[in-house]
CSV table of C-alpha atoms and ligand atoms in Angstrom, one decimal:
chain,number,residue,atom,x,y,z
K,190,MET,CA,-81.3,36.0,228.9
K,191,GLU,CA,-79.6,38.8,227.4
K,192,ARG,CA,-79.2,38.5,223.6
K,193,MET,CA,-75.6,38.4,222.4
K,194,ARG,CA,-75.0,41.6,220.5
K,195,THR,CA,-72.8,41.5,217.5
K,196,PRO,CA,-69.9,43.9,218.0
K,197,ARG,CA,-70.5,47.1,216.2
K,198,LEU,CA,-68.2,48.0,213.4
K,199,PRO,CA,-66.8,51.5,213.7
K,200,ARG,CA,-68.7,53.6,211.3
K,201,PRO,CA,-66.5,54.8,208.4
K,202,LYS,CA,-65.9,58.5,208.8
K,203,ARG,CA,-66.7,59.2,205.2
K,204,PRO,CA,-68.8,56.4,203.8
K,205,GLU,CA,-69.4,58.1,200.5
K,206,LEU,CA,-65.6,58.1,199.9
K,207,ARG,CA,-65.3,54.4,200.6
K,208,ASP,CA,-68.1,53.6,198.2
K,209,ARG,CA,-66.5,55.6,195.5
K,210,ILE,CA,-63.2,53.8,195.9
K,211,GLN,CA,-65.0,50.4,195.8
K,212,ARG,CA,-66.8,51.4,192.6
K,213,LEU,CA,-63.6,52.7,191.1
K,214,LYS,CA,-61.9,49.4,191.8
K,215,ARG,CA,-64.7,47.5,190.2
K,216,SER,CA,-64.8,49.6,187.2
K,217,ARG,CA,-61.1,48.8,186.4
K,218,LEU,CA,-60.4,52.4,186.1
K,219,PHE,CA,-57.5,51.7,188.5
K,220,GLU,CA,-55.8,49.5,185.9
K,221,LEU,CA,-55.6,52.3,183.3
K,222,PRO,CA,-52.3,54.1,183.2
K,223,ALA,CA,-52.1,57.5,184.8
K,224,PHE,CA,-50.3,58.6,181.6
K,225,PRO,CA,-51.5,59.3,178.0
K,226,VAL,CA,-52.2,56.3,175.8
K,227,PHE,CA,-50.2,56.2,172.5
K,228,SER,CA,-51.8,54.3,169.7
K,229,GLY,CA,-50.5,56.2,166.7
K,230,ARG,CA,-48.4,54.5,164.0
K,231,LEU,CA,-45.7,57.1,164.4
K,232,HIS,CA,-44.8,55.5,167.7
K,233,ASP,CA,-44.8,51.9,166.6
K,234,PRO,CA,-41.8,49.6,166.1
K,235,ARG,CA,-42.0,50.0,162.3
K,236,THR,CA,-41.4,53.7,162.5
K,237,ALA,CA,-38.7,53.2,165.1
K,238,THR,CA,-37.0,50.7,162.8
K,239,SER,CA,-37.1,52.9,159.7
K,240,ILE,CA,-35.5,55.8,161.5
K,241,GLY,CA,-33.3,53.6,163.6
K,242,ARG,CA,-31.5,52.0,160.6
K,243,TRP,CA,-30.4,55.4,159.3
K,244,LEU,CA,-29.3,56.4,162.7
K,245,GLY,CA,-27.5,53.1,163.1
K,246,LEU,CA,-25.8,53.7,159.7
K,247,ALA,CA,-24.7,57.2,160.8
K,248,PHE,CA,-23.3,55.9,164.0
K,249,ALA,CA,-21.4,53.1,162.3
K,250,VAL,CA,-19.8,55.6,159.9
K,251,CYS,CA,-19.0,57.9,162.9
K,252,PHE,CA,-17.4,55.0,164.7
K,253,VAL,CA,-15.3,53.7,161.9
K,254,THR,CA,-14.1,57.1,160.7
K,255,GLY,CA,-13.6,58.2,164.3
K,256,LEU,CA,-11.3,55.2,164.9
K,257,ILE,CA,-9.4,56.1,161.7
K,258,SER,CA,-8.9,59.6,163.1
K,259,HIS,CA,-7.8,58.2,166.4
K,260,TYR,CA,-5.1,56.0,164.9
K,261,LEU,CA,-3.9,58.5,162.4
K,262,GLN,CA,-3.4,61.0,165.2
K,263,ARG,CA,-2.3,58.9,168.1
K,264,PRO,CA,-1.0,55.5,166.8
K,265,PRO,CA,0.6,53.0,169.2
K,266,ASP,CA,4.4,52.8,168.7
K,267,TRP,CA,4.2,49.6,166.5
K,268,LEU,CA,1.6,51.3,164.1
K,269,ALA,CA,3.3,54.7,163.7
K,270,PRO,CA,5.8,53.6,161.0
K,271,LEU,CA,3.1,51.7,159.1
K,272,LEU,CA,0.4,54.5,158.7
K,273,PRO,CA,-0.3,54.9,155.0
K,274,SER,CA,0.5,58.3,153.5
K,275,ARG,CA,-1.9,57.5,150.6
K,276,PRO,CA,-4.4,58.2,149.3
K,277,ALA,CA,-3.4,61.8,149.8
K,278,TRP,CA,-7.1,62.9,150.3
K,279,GLY,CA,-7.8,59.9,152.7
K,280,TYR,CA,-8.2,61.9,155.9
K,281,ARG,CA,-10.0,64.7,154.2
K,282,VAL,CA,-12.7,62.2,153.2
K,283,THR,CA,-12.9,60.2,156.4
K,284,GLN,CA,-13.0,63.2,158.7
K,285,GLY,CA,-15.4,65.1,156.4
K,286,LEU,CA,-17.6,62.0,156.6
K,287,HIS,CA,-17.2,61.8,160.3
K,288,VAL,CA,-18.5,65.3,161.0
K,289,ALA,CA,-21.1,65.1,158.2
K,290,SER,CA,-22.6,61.8,159.5
K,291,GLY,CA,-22.4,63.1,163.0
K,292,ILE,CA,-24.3,66.2,162.2
K,293,ALA,CA,-26.9,64.2,160.2
K,294,ALA,CA,-27.3,61.9,163.2
K,295,ILE,CA,-28.6,64.8,165.3
K,296,PRO,CA,-32.0,65.2,163.6
K,297,LEU,CA,-32.2,61.4,163.3
K,298,LEU,CA,-31.6,61.0,167.0
K,299,PHE,CA,-34.3,63.6,167.8
K,300,ALA,CA,-36.8,61.8,165.5
K,301,LYS,CA,-35.9,58.4,166.9
K,302,LEU,CA,-36.3,59.5,170.5
K,303,TRP,CA,-39.6,61.1,169.7
K,304,THR,CA,-40.8,57.9,168.1
K,305,VAL,CA,-40.0,55.8,171.1
K,306,TYR,CA,-40.6,58.1,174.0
K,307,PRO,CA,-44.0,56.5,174.9
K,308,ARG,CA,-42.0,53.5,176.0
K,309,LEU,CA,-41.1,55.7,179.1
K,310,PHE,CA,-44.6,55.1,180.2
K,311,VAL,CA,-44.7,51.3,179.9
K,312,ARG,CA,-46.0,49.8,183.1
K,313,PRO,CA,-45.0,47.8,185.0
K,314,VAL,CA,-41.7,49.7,184.9
K,315,VAL,CA,-39.8,46.4,185.2
K,316,ARG,CA,-41.3,43.0,184.2
K,317,SER,CA,-38.3,40.8,184.7
K,318,VAL,CA,-34.6,40.7,185.1
K,319,ARG,CA,-34.2,40.6,181.3
K,320,HIS,CA,-36.5,43.6,180.9
K,321,LEU,CA,-34.6,45.5,183.6
K,322,LEU,CA,-31.3,44.9,181.8
K,323,GLU,CA,-32.8,45.9,178.4
K,324,ARG,CA,-34.1,49.2,179.9
K,325,LEU,CA,-30.8,49.9,181.6
K,326,SER,CA,-28.8,49.3,178.3
K,327,ILE,CA,-31.2,51.6,176.4
K,328,GLY,CA,-30.7,54.2,179.2
K,329,VAL,CA,-26.9,54.0,178.6
K,330,LEU,CA,-27.3,54.1,174.9
K,331,VAL,CA,-29.5,57.2,174.9
K,332,ALA,CA,-27.4,59.1,177.4
K,333,ALA,CA,-24.1,58.2,175.6
K,334,ALA,CA,-25.5,59.0,172.2
K,335,VAL,CA,-26.9,62.4,173.2
K,336,PHE,CA,-23.7,63.3,175.0
K,337,GLN,CA,-21.5,62.2,172.1
K,338,LEU,CA,-23.5,64.1,169.4
K,339,PHE,CA,-23.7,67.4,171.3
K,340,THR,CA,-20.1,67.4,172.6
K,341,GLY,CA,-18.9,66.5,169.1
K,342,LEU,CA,-20.9,69.3,167.6
K,343,LEU,CA,-19.6,71.8,170.1
K,344,ASN,CA,-16.1,70.7,169.4
K,345,THR,CA,-16.4,71.5,165.8
K,346,VAL,CA,-17.0,75.1,166.8
K,347,GLN,CA,-14.2,74.9,169.3
K,348,TRP,CA,-16.5,75.6,172.2
K,349,TYR,CA,-15.6,73.5,175.3
K,350,PRO,CA,-18.0,74.4,178.1
K,351,TRP,CA,-17.0,71.4,180.2
K,352,PRO,CA,-14.2,70.6,182.6
K,353,PHE,CA,-12.8,67.5,180.9
K,354,SER,CA,-10.6,67.2,177.8
K,355,PHE,CA,-12.7,66.4,174.8
K,356,VAL,CA,-10.8,63.9,172.7
K,357,PRO,CA,-10.2,61.1,175.3
K,358,VAL,CA,-13.8,61.4,176.6
K,359,HIS,CA,-15.2,61.4,173.0
K,360,TYR,CA,-13.0,58.3,172.3
K,361,ALA,CA,-14.2,56.4,175.4
K,362,THR,CA,-17.8,57.3,174.8
K,363,ALA,CA,-17.5,56.0,171.2
K,364,TRP,CA,-16.9,52.5,172.6
K,365,VAL,CA,-19.8,52.9,175.0
K,366,VAL,CA,-22.2,53.9,172.2
K,367,ALA,CA,-20.9,51.1,170.0
K,368,GLY,CA,-21.3,48.5,172.7
K,369,ALA,CA,-24.8,49.7,173.8
K,370,LEU,CA,-25.9,49.9,170.2
K,371,LEU,CA,-24.8,46.4,169.3
K,372,LEU,CA,-26.7,45.1,172.4
K,373,HIS,CA,-29.7,47.1,171.5
K,374,VAL,CA,-29.8,45.8,167.9
K,375,ALA,CA,-29.4,42.2,169.2
K,376,VAL,CA,-32.3,42.6,171.7
K,377,LYS,CA,-34.6,44.3,169.2
K,378,TRP,CA,-33.6,41.9,166.3
K,379,PRO,CA,-37.1,40.3,166.1
K,380,ASP,CA,-38.7,43.7,165.7
K,381,ILE,CA,-36.1,44.9,163.3
K,382,ARG,CA,-36.5,41.8,161.1
K,383,ASP,CA,-40.3,42.1,161.1
K,384,HIS,CA,-40.3,45.8,160.1
K,385,TRP,CA,-37.1,46.2,158.0
K,386,SER,CA,-38.9,46.6,154.7
K,387,ARG,CA,-42.3,47.0,153.3
K,388,ARG,CA,-42.2,43.5,152.0
K,389,SER,CA,-41.6,41.9,155.4
K,390,PRO,CA,-44.3,39.4,156.5
K,391,GLY,CA,-45.2,41.5,159.6
K,392,THR,CA,-46.4,44.4,157.4
K,393,LEU,CA,-47.9,42.3,154.6
K,394,GLU,CA,-50.5,41.2,157.0
K,395,LEU,CA,-51.3,44.8,157.8
K,396,PRO,CA,-51.3,46.5,154.4
K,397,ALA,CA,-53.2,49.5,155.7
K,398,GLN,CA,-50.6,50.3,158.2
K,399,ASP,CA,-48.5,52.6,156.1
K,400,GLY,CA,-50.6,55.8,156.0
K,401,PRO,CA,-49.7,59.3,154.9
K,402,ASP,CA,-48.9,60.3,158.5
K,403,ARG,CA,-45.9,58.0,158.6
K,404,ARG,CA,-44.7,59.1,155.1
K,405,SER,CA,-45.0,62.7,156.2
K,406,LEU,CA,-42.9,62.1,159.3
K,407,LEU,CA,-40.2,60.3,157.3
K,408,THR,CA,-40.3,63.0,154.6
K,409,GLY,CA,-39.9,65.6,157.4
K,410,VAL,CA,-36.9,63.8,158.9
K,411,THR,CA,-35.3,63.4,155.4
K,412,LEU,CA,-35.7,67.1,154.8
K,413,ALA,CA,-34.2,68.0,158.2
K,414,VAL,CA,-31.2,65.7,157.6
K,415,GLY,CA,-30.8,67.1,154.1
K,416,ALA,CA,-31.0,70.7,155.3
K,417,VAL,CA,-28.3,70.3,158.1
K,418,THR,CA,-26.1,68.3,155.7
K,419,VAL,CA,-26.3,70.6,152.7
K,420,THR,CA,-25.7,73.7,154.8
K,421,THR,CA,-22.6,72.3,156.5
K,422,VAL,CA,-21.0,69.7,154.2
K,423,GLY,CA,-19.5,72.4,152.0
K,424,GLN,CA,-16.8,73.0,154.7
K,425,SER,CA,-15.0,70.0,153.4
K,426,PHE,CA,-16.8,69.0,150.2
K,427,THR,CA,-15.9,72.2,148.4
K,428,PRO,CA,-18.2,71.8,145.3
K,429,LEU,CA,-21.0,72.6,147.8
K,430,LYS,CA,-19.1,75.5,149.4
K,431,LYS,CA,-21.7,78.0,148.2
K,432,LEU,CA,-24.3,76.4,150.4
K,433,ASP,CA,-22.0,76.3,153.4
K,434,LEU,CA,-24.1,78.6,155.6
K,435,LEU,CA,-24.1,77.0,159.0
K,436,ALA,CA,-20.6,75.3,159.3
K,437,PRO,CA,-18.1,77.1,161.6
K,438,ARG,CA,-15.6,77.4,158.7
K,439,HIS,CA,-16.0,78.4,155.1
K,440,PRO,CA,-13.2,77.1,152.8
K,441,ASP,CA,-12.8,80.4,151.1
K,442,HIS,CA,-12.5,82.6,154.2
K,443,GLY,CA,-8.9,83.0,155.2
K,444,GLN,CA,-5.6,84.5,154.2
K,445,GLN,CA,-4.1,83.2,150.9
K,446,GLY,CA,-7.3,81.3,150.2
K,447,LEU,CA,-7.1,79.0,153.2
K,448,PRO,CA,-8.8,79.1,156.6
K,449,VAL,CA,-6.6,79.5,159.7
K,450,ASN,CA,-7.1,77.7,163.0
K,451,ARG,CA,-4.3,79.0,165.2
K,452,THR,CA,-3.0,82.4,164.2
K,453,ALA,CA,0.6,83.5,164.5
K,454,ALA,CA,-0.6,86.1,167.2
K,455,ALA,CA,-2.1,83.2,169.3
K,456,ALA,CA,1.0,81.2,168.9
K,457,GLY,CA,3.4,84.1,169.6
K,458,THR,CA,5.2,83.7,166.3
K,459,THR,CA,4.3,87.0,164.6
K,460,SER,CA,7.8,88.5,164.6
K,461,VAL,CA,10.0,85.7,163.1
K,462,SER,CA,12.8,87.4,161.3
K,463,ALA,CA,13.7,85.8,158.0
K,464,ARG,CA,17.3,86.7,158.5
K,465,ASP,CA,17.7,85.2,162.0
K,466,TRP,CA,15.6,82.1,161.5
K,467,ARG,CA,17.5,78.8,161.2
K,468,LEU,CA,16.3,75.2,160.4
K,469,THR,CA,18.3,72.9,162.7
K,470,VAL,CA,18.4,69.3,161.6
K,471,VAL,CA,19.6,66.7,164.0
K,472,GLY,CA,20.7,63.3,162.7
K,473,PRO,CA,23.7,61.2,161.7
K,474,ARG,CA,25.0,64.2,159.8
K,475,PRO,CA,23.5,67.3,161.6
K,476,TYR,CA,23.3,70.6,159.8
K,477,GLU,CA,21.7,74.1,159.9
K,478,LEU,CA,20.1,76.0,157.1
K,479,THR,CA,19.1,79.6,156.6
K,480,LEU,CA,15.9,80.5,154.7
K,481,ASP,CA,18.0,81.3,151.6
K,482,ASP,CA,19.8,77.9,151.9
K,483,LEU,CA,16.4,76.2,151.9
K,484,ARG,CA,15.3,78.3,148.9
K,485,ALA,CA,18.4,77.2,147.0
K,486,LEU,CA,17.6,73.5,147.4
K,487,PRO,CA,15.5,71.8,144.7
K,488,GLN,CA,12.0,73.1,145.0
K,489,HIS,CA,8.8,71.0,144.4
K,490,GLU,CA,5.2,71.9,144.0
K,491,VAL,CA,2.3,69.8,145.3
K,492,GLU,CA,-1.5,70.0,145.6
K,493,LEU,CA,-2.5,68.8,149.0
K,494,PRO,CA,-5.4,69.6,151.4
K,495,ILE,CA,-5.3,70.8,154.9
K,496,ALA,CA,-7.9,68.5,156.5
K,497,CYS,CA,-8.7,69.8,160.0
K,498,VAL,CA,-9.8,67.3,162.6
K,499,GLU,CA,-12.8,69.6,163.2
K,500,GLY,CA,-14.2,68.8,159.8
K,501,TRP,CA,-13.2,71.6,157.5
K,502,SER,CA,-10.8,71.1,154.7
K,503,ARG,CA,-9.4,72.8,151.6
K,504,ASN,CA,-7.0,71.9,148.9
K,505,ALA,CA,-4.1,74.2,148.3
K,506,HIS,CA,-1.0,74.6,146.2
K,507,TRP,CA,2.2,74.2,148.2
K,508,GLY,CA,5.9,74.8,147.2
K,509,GLY,CA,9.0,73.9,149.1
K,510,VAL,CA,11.7,71.3,149.8
K,511,ARG,CA,11.0,67.6,150.0
K,512,ILE,CA,11.4,66.2,153.5
K,513,MET,CA,13.0,63.1,152.0
K,514,ASP,CA,15.7,65.3,150.5
K,515,LEU,CA,16.4,66.9,153.9
K,516,LEU,CA,16.5,63.4,155.4
K,517,GLU,CA,19.0,62.3,152.9
K,518,LEU,CA,21.2,65.3,153.6
K,519,ALA,CA,21.2,64.3,157.2
K,520,GLY,CA,22.3,60.8,156.3
K,521,ALA,CA,19.1,59.2,157.7
K,522,PRO,CA,18.6,55.5,157.0
K,523,PRO,CA,15.5,54.5,154.9
K,524,GLY,CA,13.5,53.4,157.9
K,525,ALA,CA,13.9,56.8,159.8
K,526,GLY,CA,11.1,58.9,161.0
K,527,LEU,CA,11.2,62.5,162.2
K,528,ARG,CA,10.3,64.8,165.1
K,529,PHE,CA,9.5,68.4,164.2
K,530,VAL,CA,9.6,71.2,166.7
K,531,SER,CA,7.7,74.5,166.2
K,532,LEU,CA,8.8,78.0,167.2
K,533,GLU,CA,5.4,78.2,169.0
K,534,ARG,CA,6.1,78.8,172.7
K,535,ARG,CA,3.6,76.4,174.0
K,536,GLY,CA,0.6,74.4,172.8
K,537,ALA,CA,-0.3,70.8,172.1
K,538,TYR,CA,1.1,71.0,168.6
K,539,LYS,CA,4.6,72.4,169.3
K,540,VAL,CA,6.2,69.0,168.8
K,541,MET,CA,5.1,66.5,166.2
K,542,ASP,CA,6.3,63.0,165.3
K,543,MET,CA,6.1,61.8,161.8
K,544,GLY,CA,6.4,58.1,160.8
K,545,ARG,CA,8.6,56.6,158.0
K,546,THR,CA,5.8,56.4,155.3
K,547,TYR,CA,5.1,60.2,155.5
K,548,ALA,CA,8.7,61.2,155.9
K,549,HIS,CA,9.7,59.3,152.7
K,550,ASP,CA,6.7,60.3,150.6
K,551,PRO,CA,7.7,62.6,147.7
K,552,LEU,CA,4.6,64.7,148.4
K,553,THR,CA,5.7,65.6,151.9
K,554,LEU,CA,7.2,69.0,151.9
K,555,LEU,CA,8.7,71.5,154.2
K,556,ALA,CA,6.6,74.2,152.6
K,557,LEU,CA,7.8,77.7,152.0
K,558,ARG,CA,5.0,78.9,149.7
K,559,LEU,CA,1.3,78.7,149.6
K,560,ASN,CA,-0.9,79.3,146.5
K,561,GLY,CA,2.0,81.1,144.8
K,562,GLU,CA,3.0,83.4,147.6
K,563,VAL,CA,5.5,83.2,150.5
K,564,LEU,CA,3.7,81.7,153.5
K,565,SER,CA,1.9,84.3,155.6
K,566,PRO,CA,2.7,84.3,159.3
K,567,ASP,CA,-0.7,82.7,160.1
K,568,HIS,CA,0.1,79.8,157.7
K,569,GLY,CA,3.5,79.1,159.3
K,570,PHE,CA,6.1,81.5,158.0
K,571,PRO,CA,8.9,80.8,157.3
K,572,ALA,CA,8.4,77.0,157.0
K,573,ARG,CA,5.7,74.5,157.8
K,574,VAL,CA,5.0,70.8,157.2
K,575,ILE,CA,2.5,69.6,154.5
K,576,ALA,CA,2.0,65.9,154.1
K,577,PRO,CA,-0.6,63.7,152.4
K,578,ASN,CA,-3.3,61.8,154.3
K,579,ARG,CA,-2.5,63.6,157.5
K,580,PRO,CA,-4.8,65.2,160.1
K,581,GLY,CA,-4.5,69.0,160.0
K,582,VAL,CA,-3.2,69.1,163.6
K,583,TRP,CA,0.0,67.4,162.5
K,584,GLN,CA,0.7,69.9,159.6
K,585,THR,CA,3.0,71.7,161.9
K,586,LYS,CA,3.5,75.5,161.3
K,587,TRP,CA,6.6,77.7,162.2
K,588,VAL,CA,9.0,74.7,162.0
K,589,THR,CA,12.5,75.4,163.4
K,590,ARG,CA,13.9,72.0,164.2
K,591,MET,CA,13.9,68.5,162.7
K,592,GLU,CA,15.3,65.4,164.6
K,593,VAL,CA,15.8,62.1,162.8
K,594,THR,CA,14.2,59.3,164.8
K,595,LEU,CA,15.1,55.7,164.2
W,88,HEM,C1,-22.0,58.0,167.5
W,88,HEM,C2,-21.4,59.1,167.3
W,88,HEM,C3,-19.9,59.3,167.3
W,88,HEM,C4,-18.9,58.4,167.4
W,88,HEM,C5,-19.0,56.9,167.7
W,88,HEM,C6,-17.6,59.1,167.3
W,88,HEM,C7,-16.4,58.6,167.4
W,88,HEM,C8,-15.2,59.3,167.4
W,88,HEM,C9,-13.9,58.8,167.6
W,88,HEM,C10,-13.6,57.4,168.0
W,88,HEM,C11,-13.0,59.8,167.4
W,88,HEM,C12,-11.5,59.7,167.6
W,88,HEM,C13,-11.1,60.3,169.0
W,88,HEM,C14,-9.6,60.2,169.2
W,88,HEM,O1,-8.9,60.7,168.3
W,88,HEM,O2,-9.2,59.6,170.2
W,88,HEM,C15,-13.7,61.0,167.1
W,88,HEM,C16,-13.2,62.2,166.8
W,88,HEM,C17,-13.9,63.3,166.5
W,88,HEM,N1,-15.3,63.4,166.4
W,88,HEM,FE1,-16.6,62.0,166.7
W,88,HEM,N2,-17.9,60.5,167.1
W,88,HEM,C18,-19.3,60.6,167.0
W,88,HEM,C19,-20.0,61.7,166.8
W,88,HEM,C20,-19.5,62.9,166.5
W,88,HEM,C21,-20.2,64.1,166.1
W,88,HEM,C22,-21.7,64.2,166.1
W,88,HEM,C23,-19.3,65.1,165.8
W,88,HEM,C24,-19.6,66.5,165.4
W,88,HEM,C25,-20.6,66.9,164.8
W,88,HEM,C26,-18.0,64.5,166.0
W,88,HEM,C27,-16.8,65.2,165.9
W,88,HEM,C28,-15.6,64.7,166.1
W,88,HEM,C29,-14.4,65.5,165.9
W,88,HEM,C30,-14.3,66.9,165.6
W,88,HEM,C31,-13.3,64.6,166.2
W,88,HEM,C32,-11.8,65.0,166.2
W,88,HEM,C33,-11.4,65.3,167.6
W,88,HEM,C34,-9.9,65.7,167.6
W,88,HEM,O3,-9.1,64.8,167.3
W,88,HEM,O4,-9.6,66.8,167.9
W,88,HEM,N3,-18.1,63.2,166.4
W,88,HEM,N4,-15.1,60.7,167.0
W,89,MTE,N1,2.7,74.8,165.4
W,89,MTE,C1,1.4,74.6,165.1
W,89,MTE,N2,1.1,74.1,164.0
W,89,MTE,C2,-0.2,73.9,163.7
W,89,MTE,C3,-1.2,74.2,164.6
W,89,MTE,C4,-0.9,74.8,165.8
W,89,MTE,O1,-1.7,75.1,166.6
W,89,MTE,N3,0.5,75.0,166.0
W,89,MTE,N4,-2.6,74.0,164.2
W,89,MTE,C5,-2.8,72.9,163.3
W,89,MTE,C6,-4.2,72.8,162.8
W,89,MTE,S1,-5.3,72.3,164.0
W,89,MTE,C7,-4.5,72.9,161.5
W,89,MTE,S2,-6.0,72.5,161.0
W,89,MTE,C8,-3.5,73.4,160.5
W,89,MTE,C9,-4.2,74.5,159.8
W,89,MTE,O2,-3.3,75.1,158.9
W,89,MTE,P1,-3.5,76.6,158.3
W,89,MTE,O3,-3.8,77.5,159.5
W,89,MTE,O4,-2.4,76.9,157.5
W,89,MTE,O5,-4.8,76.4,157.5
W,89,MTE,O6,-2.3,73.8,161.1
W,89,MTE,C10,-1.8,72.9,162.1
W,89,MTE,N5,-0.5,73.3,162.5
W,90,MO,MO1,-7.1,71.5,162.9
């Protein structure tokens, strides 16, 4: 009887390779990540919390001051007559803070991203639906924050290397950053609570955690934030103007002691003749004035800043006629506002609407003089608006027409 032969297994072509794989599997080497392992304290939740709270504060200041800028510039119809014209320096402070905290946020964001980047290598990539949502929301937060900070910075130097219009996109992204940030803080709340301060229970148990390396990192970040702040904040906080080395504007550089954004040449208003120029006022009692007529009206002097939306600002001494006097001459009722039209041929700032509070504020002038001299063409010769607590964009230059609005 023939013996049954066990069927022969096909011989592995490379037995040594199979053995190696088997051994590897047994040695758990396969479970190790294919990426670097991060065990340093600089990447732990405590460091992420200490940098994150400053970044969060900077973002909160940006968000609030950004909304103030939005509503002062583009109020809905119901709000326009209620906008406050005081304090006179209000917009100077809020927009100065906006750009300063935005610039400070840039090194903070770098530091924060560096602290948490090992999380990119967490495996498994997704543990649960909750984990997936958390990672997606952080993805949105990081993308929106990086986008917001860099486009904001480029806007301050008036560089627009993109096909969309900056302001509406910056505004929409502000809401995305704010929403994603709130969600992020809510999800990470347990970590934040445990690591907020030195005295928190999580760290008391581990007193040796805080080593010189963490302190060096935080010192480095503080120095970076200090350096970018001190070298730019002088563009609006003039006591530090001597240190204003990196900001796009220096408060002292410009004709008549004041920087210029849009020149008369750019606006096509270089050759306005003082003799032919007229101010046309449209209202219940319409009238027209020459420059000499305006100069013959009661003159007032005010000290008010130009506070540009791009973050620079400078106080100046203005002389001219009160807008409220011109309104009264036109027989305007107390609730009236105004529309101003500039000689400028085209441009976003040719027409400007002014609400009741500004129009009736005694500080609001149709200015004819700047720092003791007749306005230069670049500053709006023959007449320009200067009003308190008003974004620079609405301090209309080269005014030729005023229409009473009710
Ligand atoms: C989380 C960060 C930021 C948030 C939430 C934020 C938010 C806002 C908002 C809501 C506005 C008003 C937009 C409008 O008028 O509709 C604004 C305006 C502005 N922001 Fe930001 N911003 C941030 C960062 C920055 C940064 C980093 C800079 C510059 C360094 C910057 C520069 C500006 C400028 C120049 C404007 C005025 C734009 C204009 O009206 O022409 N922002 N921001
Ligand atoms: N007609 C007109 N007025 C304008 C502008 C403009 O482009 N056109 N620029 C505005 C901006 S953005 C600012 S910051 C102030 C600056 O005034 P200044 O150039 O006299 O400093 O003018 C505002 N008035
Ligand atoms: Mo401006």
